[in-house]
Amino acid sequence: MPFNGVDEISMATAGNTCKASPSACRFTAAPRYTYQYFLANRILGEAYLNCTRNQITDRRTVTWTEEGFDSISQELNRVKNAHSVDQNAANTGADEPNMQTTSVNLGGNPNMFQQAAAGFQRNEGNPNLGNTTNPFLGARTTAKVVDPPVQPGEASWIEVQASRENVEGLFRSTAANTAITIEASFDFPSGKVPDRLYERSGPLTQDEKKHCLTERPLKVTPDNGGTRALMRSGDAGDHLVRTPVSPSGRETKTVPVTTAKP
């Protein structure tokens, strides 16, 4: 919520003050409401089915992106989408060319991003804003090579538990003749604590067993019984079959995944 003294004003008006220069405002994080946490697991990519009679170690690269969110960008977008009119018609938020928080922008504003990053570092015990092991990240894309072993007759997929930073605090204008304050909150990917990767696996569902049958290169079993065998032998090709993940309908086990060695 933005204020001029004790009077509530629009986010666009307050933002115009802070975005004027990197030193136009100073951000102070509230230690009580600034903390690290992990999100719930989410699935990355597809499930890999082992339709063979052999264990297969599957080496592949998984890539995922963590986005940052902040209350300032959200308020500017809300005003823009609602076509609201500020006290000044030019300050509706519609003049913001890019309101998405990125690795260098806060609501399309690099100066406020720098102010927030500096306040975050001071709260981290880095008052001189020197090199840090926990950078303020508006967004992060990570790629890891994994090589989980997939047992015969099982489906396997990778899940990520993303590490996040929650930060709340105040922007305050630094000019002597202004008293602009902006209450702001941030939720962004952690630059210090790595995300956790897990392999989740379990027996094939009925639909996945049918999928294995369609991938089998031989039309019938050797006894010509007119039915296809579910499991392939090694000479039929030791590779996994990809399919959309269907976590339900089976008991699964989860094990941590470490990055594969080159």
Steps between C-alpha positions, in 0.01 A plus 500: 500500500656840401475816711607862489534576867177358641301538178451197280602556137513285188781255433580675173549835671718354775689288250584804289686641801701186571580412141657840429850375595666208681527715815157668485365253760647264756349160565509355851407136546305392808703213655192348664332449161809411297574130480589205277264213429434215257201460271315171465641254247400544138555276200765582239438374150363156414498157656747243369374141476732204518330245276805271496617215722811692606580793726576808292704795622351797322732797455320819403488873564212652694436873476264711707429869558408674823326836467500790743189681620455832673212714618611810306482336158169339589346830604622676185353223288173512691466871433596462136256214441217685673572820303479694823568872505747631753500851648712575195358337187854431376570279803263211434772239466434474128830679427700207643650317198587185697341429836634149546770442758813358337860450606566873459158667515237568762178580320701616201717714728869410548557778757245361745640153442843629608347665808324178601815295438707736716248483784495122477880486524506728803253268670729208411782661699673651197482876572777592256319319216812301413511155344219283628414131508128583496420736212159660456356315199194614311501172307721195460532222241685185603618202294632181660617170355353201685538125450237319707482118477156384385398148600325256260126550484510840671429860410739772613488877496686792656349745747644827629448666836590863436672711764355849539557828685213696651582865570282779633603856571471871421626728226562852635582802287839652579428860392452744788185655353309171451355240735416219257481148645400179324419181683625216283527122507712271286507129432791392283734204440778458754851569378655327800306181569487259204177343382446136594461237228327167552435192289153358558430155367242225523343207314344562161131586490265312267515783246880501511507124448290552187746770396783248536311257276468758224875566519598133477664436160381134476136450407455166679683286751736228374242228566269675252230507759363818347579720801783743540736479797514805723871496574766526234829314525830681463541422131178691428663822618575614854333839499226664699160602367386855571142581591310768697528450875210329675592495872164361615400137513827361637719489804821691441834544670709817500879526518721813483680554172857626483646667196669254265875514459629606156 
